[in-house]
C-alpha positions as YAML, in Angstrom:
chain: A
units: angstrom
residues:
- id: 1
  name: ARG
  ca: [0.00, 0.00, 0.00]
- id: 2
  name: GLN
  ca: [1.37, 3.38, -1.01]
- id: 3
  name: ALA
  ca: [0.22, 6.99, -1.43]
- id: 4
  name: THR
  ca: [1.54, 7.55, -4.96]
- id: 5
  name: SER
  ca: [1.20, 5.88, -8.32]
- id: 6
  name: SER
  ca: [3.87, 4.33, -10.47]
- id: 7
  name: PRO
  ca: [5.54, 6.95, -12.70]
- id: 8
  name: THR
  ca: [4.17, 5.03, -15.71]
- id: 9
  name: THR
  ca: [0.55, 4.91, -14.48]
- id: 10
  name: ASP
  ca: [-1.79, 7.78, -15.32]
- id: 11
  name: LEU
  ca: [-5.55, 7.32, -15.12]
- id: 12
  name: SER
  ca: [-6.19, 10.87, -16.35]
- id: 13
  name: GLY
  ca: [-8.62, 11.29, -19.21]
- id: 14
  name: THR
  ca: [-12.23, 11.35, -20.26]
- id: 15
  name: TRP
  ca: [-13.73, 7.88, -20.24]
- id: 16
  name: THR
  ca: [-16.97, 6.39, -21.59]
- id: 17
  name: PRO
  ca: [-18.33, 3.00, -20.50]
- id: 18
  name: ILE
  ca: [-18.16, 0.02, -22.82]
- id: 19
  name: ALA
  ca: [-21.82, -0.97, -22.39]
- id: 20
  name: THR
  ca: [-22.26, -4.48, -23.73]
- id: 21
  name: PRO
  ca: [-25.50, -6.40, -23.07]
- id: 22
  name: GLU
  ca: [-23.51, -8.65, -20.70]
- id: 23
  name: PHE
  ca: [-22.22, -5.66, -18.75]
- id: 24
  name: LYS
  ca: [-25.73, -4.20, -18.48]
- id: 25
  name: ALA
  ca: [-27.03, -7.50, -17.03]
- id: 26
  name: GLU
  ca: [-24.13, -7.61, -14.52]
- id: 27
  name: TYR
  ca: [-24.70, -3.98, -13.56]
- id: 28
  name: ASP
  ca: [-28.43, -4.56, -13.05]
- id: 29
  name: ALA
  ca: [-27.67, -7.54, -10.76]
- id: 30
  name: TYR
  ca: [-25.11, -5.44, -8.84]
- id: 31
  name: LEU
  ca: [-27.64, -2.63, -8.29]
- id: 32
  name: LYS
  ca: [-30.25, -5.17, -7.20]
- id: 33
  name: ASN
  ca: [-27.85, -6.55, -4.58]
- id: 34
  name: CYS
  ca: [-27.43, -2.96, -3.33]
- id: 35
  name: SER
  ca: [-31.24, -2.96, -2.84]
- id: 36
  name: GLN
  ca: [-32.05, -0.54, -5.65]
- id: 37
  name: SER
  ca: [-35.59, -0.55, -7.01]
- id: 38
  name: PHE
  ca: [-36.55, -2.07, -10.37]
- id: 39
  name: LEU
  ca: [-37.47, 1.35, -11.80]
- id: 40
  name: PHE
  ca: [-34.21, 2.96, -10.68]
- id: 41
  name: ARG
  ca: [-32.17, 0.06, -12.10]
- id: 42
  name: LYS
  ca: [-33.89, 0.21, -15.49]
- id: 43
  name: VAL
  ca: [-33.36, 3.97, -15.83]
- id: 44
  name: VAL
  ca: [-29.70, 3.79, -14.78]
- id: 45
  name: VAL
  ca: [-28.78, 0.69, -16.77]
- id: 46
  name: ASN
  ca: [-30.53, 1.86, -19.95]
- id: 47
  name: GLY
  ca: [-28.89, 5.29, -19.71]
- id: 48
  name: ILE
  ca: [-25.36, 3.98, -19.17]
- id: 49
  name: GLU
  ca: [-24.23, 4.98, -22.68]
- id: 50
  name: TYR
  ca: [-24.73, 8.64, -21.73]
- id: 51
  name: GLN
  ca: [-22.29, 8.49, -18.82]
- id: 52
  name: LYS
  ca: [-18.75, 9.88, -18.88]
- id: 53
  name: GLU
  ca: [-16.03, 10.01, -16.27]
- id: 54
  name: GLU
  ca: [-13.33, 12.65, -16.21]
- id: 55
  name: ILE
  ca: [-10.31, 11.72, -14.12]
- id: 56
  name: CYS
  ca: [-7.44, 14.04, -13.33]
- id: 57
  name: GLN
  ca: [-4.53, 12.35, -11.55]
- id: 58
  name: LEU
  ca: [-2.51, 14.90, -9.55]
- id: 59
  name: ASP
  ca: [0.49, 15.01, -7.21]
- id: 60
  name: ASN
  ca: [2.05, 11.74, -8.42]
- id: 61
  name: GLY
  ca: [-1.30, 10.05, -8.05]
- id: 62
  name: GLU
  ca: [-1.87, 11.12, -4.47]
- id: 63
  name: ARG
  ca: [-5.11, 12.78, -5.60]
- id: 64
  name: LEU
  ca: [-7.65, 11.58, -8.13]
- id: 65
  name: GLU
  ca: [-10.22, 14.21, -9.06]
- id: 66
  name: ILE
  ca: [-13.18, 12.40, -10.60]
- id: 67
  name: ILE
  ca: [-16.27, 13.86, -12.22]
- id: 68
  name: ALA
  ca: [-18.94, 11.32, -13.15]
- id: 69
  name: MET
  ca: [-21.35, 12.89, -15.63]
- id: 70
  name: ASN
  ca: [-24.74, 11.55, -16.68]
- id: 71
  name: PRO
  ca: [-28.15, 13.00, -17.60]
- id: 72
  name: ALA
  ca: [-29.21, 12.91, -13.93]
- id: 73
  name: GLY
  ca: [-26.30, 15.15, -12.89]
- id: 74
  name: ASN
  ca: [-22.63, 15.18, -12.00]
- id: 75
  name: TRP
  ca: [-20.78, 13.67, -9.05]
- id: 76
  name: ASN
  ca: [-17.54, 15.49, -8.28]
- id: 77
  name: ARG
  ca: [-15.12, 14.00, -5.78]
- id: 78
  name: THR
  ca: [-11.45, 13.95, -4.89]
- id: 79
  name: LEU
  ca: [-9.92, 10.73, -3.58]
- id: 80
  name: VAL
  ca: [-6.76, 11.20, -1.50]
- id: 81
  name: ALA
  ca: [-4.40, 8.23, -1.41]
- id: 82
  name: SER
  ca: [-2.39, 7.45, 1.70]
- id: 83
  name: SER
  ca: [0.20, 4.98, 2.91]
- id: 84
  name: ALA
  ca: [-0.43, 2.20, 5.44]
- id: 85
  name: ASP
  ca: [1.49, 4.02, 8.18]
- id: 86
  name: ASN
  ca: [-0.53, 7.22, 7.75]
- id: 87
  name: PRO
  ca: [-4.07, 6.33, 6.55]
- id: 88
  name: VAL
  ca: [-6.27, 9.26, 5.51]
- id: 89
  name: ASN
  ca: [-10.06, 9.30, 5.32]
- id: 90
  name: THR
  ca: [-11.66, 11.94, 3.13]
- id: 91
  name: THR
  ca: [-15.24, 13.08, 3.68]
- id: 92
  name: ILE
  ca: [-17.26, 13.52, 0.50]
- id: 93
  name: VAL
  ca: [-20.91, 13.86, -0.49]
- id: 94
  name: ASP
  ca: [-22.17, 11.06, -2.73]
- id: 95
  name: PRO
  ca: [-24.79, 11.36, -5.52]
- id: 96
  name: ASP
  ca: [-27.59, 10.67, -3.02]
- id: 97
  name: LYS
  ca: [-26.38, 13.65, -0.95]
- id: 98
  name: ASP
  ca: [-25.12, 11.34, 1.82]
- id: 99
  name: THR
  ca: [-21.92, 12.35, 3.60]
- id: 100
  name: VAL
  ca: [-19.52, 9.40, 3.47]
- id: 101
  name: ASP
  ca: [-15.87, 8.63, 4.21]
- id: 102
  name: VAL
  ca: [-13.44, 7.36, 1.58]
- id: 103
  name: GLU
  ca: [-10.03, 5.82, 2.18]
- id: 104
  name: ALA
  ca: [-7.77, 5.30, -0.85]
- id: 105
  name: TRP
  ca: [-4.33, 3.98, -1.76]
- id: 106
  name: TRP
  ca: [-2.24, 2.52, -4.59]
- id: 107
  name: GLU
  ca: [-1.35, -1.18, -4.81]
- id: 108
  name: GLU
  ca: [0.79, -3.45, -6.98]
- id: 109
  name: ASP
  ca: [3.72, -1.04, -7.24]
- id: 110
  name: GLY
  ca: [1.41, 1.92, -7.83]
- id: 111
  name: THR
  ca: [-0.49, 0.48, -10.82]
- id: 112
  name: LYS
  ca: [-3.88, -0.09, -9.16]
- id: 113
  name: HIS
  ca: [-5.87, 2.52, -7.23]
- id: 114
  name: ARG
  ca: [-8.14, 1.14, -4.49]
- id: 115
  name: SER
  ca: [-10.77, 3.12, -2.60]
- id: 116
  name: ILE
  ca: [-13.26, 2.12, 0.08]
- id: 117
  name: LEU
  ca: [-16.42, 4.17, 0.64]
- id: 118
  name: ARG
  ca: [-17.88, 3.80, 4.15]
- id: 119
  name: GLY
  ca: [-20.65, 5.36, 6.20]
- id: 120
  name: LYS
  ca: [-23.53, 5.40, 3.71]
- id: 121
  name: LYS
  ca: [-26.57, 5.23, 5.96]
- id: 122
  name: SER
  ca: [-28.95, 3.74, 3.39]
- id: 123
  name: VAL
  ca: [-26.85, 0.55, 3.17]
- id: 124
  name: ASN
  ca: [-26.61, 0.11, 6.97]
- id: 125
  name: GLY
  ca: [-22.83, -0.06, 7.15]
- id: 126
  name: GLY
  ca: [-22.18, -1.76, 3.82]
- id: 127
  name: GLU
  ca: [-19.00, -0.75, 2.03]
- id: 128
  name: PHE
  ca: [-18.20, 0.00, -1.60]
- id: 129
  name: VAL
  ca: [-14.74, -1.05, -2.76]
- id: 130
  name: THR
  ca: [-13.42, 0.19, -6.10]
- id: 131
  name: VAL
  ca: [-10.19, -0.77, -7.87]
- id: 132
  name: ARG
  ca: [-9.17, 1.28, -10.93]
- id: 133
  name: TYR
  ca: [-6.37, 0.41, -13.33]
- id: 134
  name: LEU
  ca: [-5.39, 0.49, -16.98]
- id: 135
  name: ASP
  ca: [-5.93, -2.71, -18.97]
- id: 136
  name: GLU
  ca: [-2.57, -4.42, -19.52]
- id: 137
  name: GLU
  ca: [-3.20, -5.01, -23.22]
- id: 138
  name: GLU
  ca: [-5.23, -1.93, -24.14]
- id: 139
  name: LYS
  ca: [-3.84, 1.15, -22.38]
- id: 140
  name: ASP
  ca: [-6.83, 3.22, -23.58]
- id: 141
  name: VAL
  ca: [-9.17, 1.00, -21.53]
- id: 142
  name: LEU
  ca: [-9.75, 1.77, -17.86]
- id: 143
  name: VAL
  ca: [-10.94, -1.15, -15.74]
- id: 144
  name: CYS
  ca: [-13.02, -0.36, -12.68]
- id: 145
  name: GLU
  ca: [-13.85, -3.28, -10.37]
- id: 146
  name: SER
  ca: [-16.76, -2.27, -8.12]
- id: 147
  name: THR
  ca: [-17.64, -4.46, -5.15]
- id: 148
  name: PHE
  ca: [-20.42, -4.00, -2.61]
- id: 149
  name: LEU
  ca: [-19.78, -5.61, 0.76]
- id: 150
  name: PRO
  ca: [-23.09, -5.85, 2.62]
- id: 151
  name: PRO
  ca: [-23.29, -5.00, 6.33]
- id: 152
  name: ASP
  ca: [-22.58, -7.68, 8.92]
- id: 153
  name: GLY
  ca: [-25.57, -9.51, 10.31]
- id: 154
  name: PRO
  ca: [-28.72, -10.89, 8.77]
- id: 155
  name: SER
  ca: [-30.32, -8.69, 6.14]
- id: 156
  name: SER
  ca: [-32.50, -9.74, 3.26]
- id: 157
  name: ALA
  ca: [-32.20, -6.31, 1.60]
- id: 158
  name: PHE
  ca: [-28.45, -6.38, 0.86]
- id: 159
  name: GLN
  ca: [-26.25, -8.98, -0.78]
- id: 160
  name: TYR
  ca: [-22.67, -9.13, -1.98]
- id: 161
  name: GLY
  ca: [-22.35, -7.52, -5.40]
- id: 162
  name: ARG
  ca: [-19.57, -7.14, -7.92]
- id: 163
  name: VAL
  ca: [-19.40, -5.60, -11.39]
- id: 164
  name: VAL
  ca: [-16.42, -4.91, -13.63]
- id: 165
  name: TRP
  ca: [-16.70, -1.72, -15.65]
- id: 166
  name: LYS
  ca: [-14.57, -1.08, -18.71]
- id: 167
  name: PHE
  ca: [-14.21, 2.45, -20.01]
- id: 168
  name: ARG
  ca: [-12.69, 3.60, -23.28]
- id: 169
  name: ARG
  ca: [-10.67, 6.81, -23.39]
- id: 170
  name: CYS
  ca: [-12.41, 9.47, -25.52]
...
C-alpha cells in the first residue's frame, strides 16, 4: 500500500463505458444486490451509454479528481491516497447527498488505485470497494472493479455484489 502511483501509471482522461449487453445485465444484478428498485435500475442501466467520467490524476497520483457525468447530474469528488502508516479518510458527499468517508491507496507497485467508501446510511454499514487500473493489453481501456460488501448480520435487503466496468478513453 502506497500513497503515490507508479511513474508510468496515469488514469487521467475522459472515459466512456463500454456498455455491452452482458455488462448491463451484470450492472443490473449489482444494483439489485445494493437494494435498488426495479425502476431505478432500469433507468440507470438503460442510460449507461450517456455516462462519462473525467479523471485528473494529480500530485504523483496522491489525488484523483473524478467527475462522473450523466443525464441525472454530475458527481464530483477527490480521492486522496495514503500509505499504510498514515491512513487518511476523506469526507465527500455522494450522488444521493449522503456524507460518506473514503479511504484510498495505490497497490501493486502503484499500478492499481483502491478506494473504500464507508458510512452510507442507506446501506446500513455496507461498504463499496473500487479498484481502478489500466488494462494491460489496451492502455486506452480503464478497468473499474466495483464491489459492494453488505453489512454484517442478517439482512435480506443487501447482498454481496460485484461488477467490472470497462471504459474507453475518448
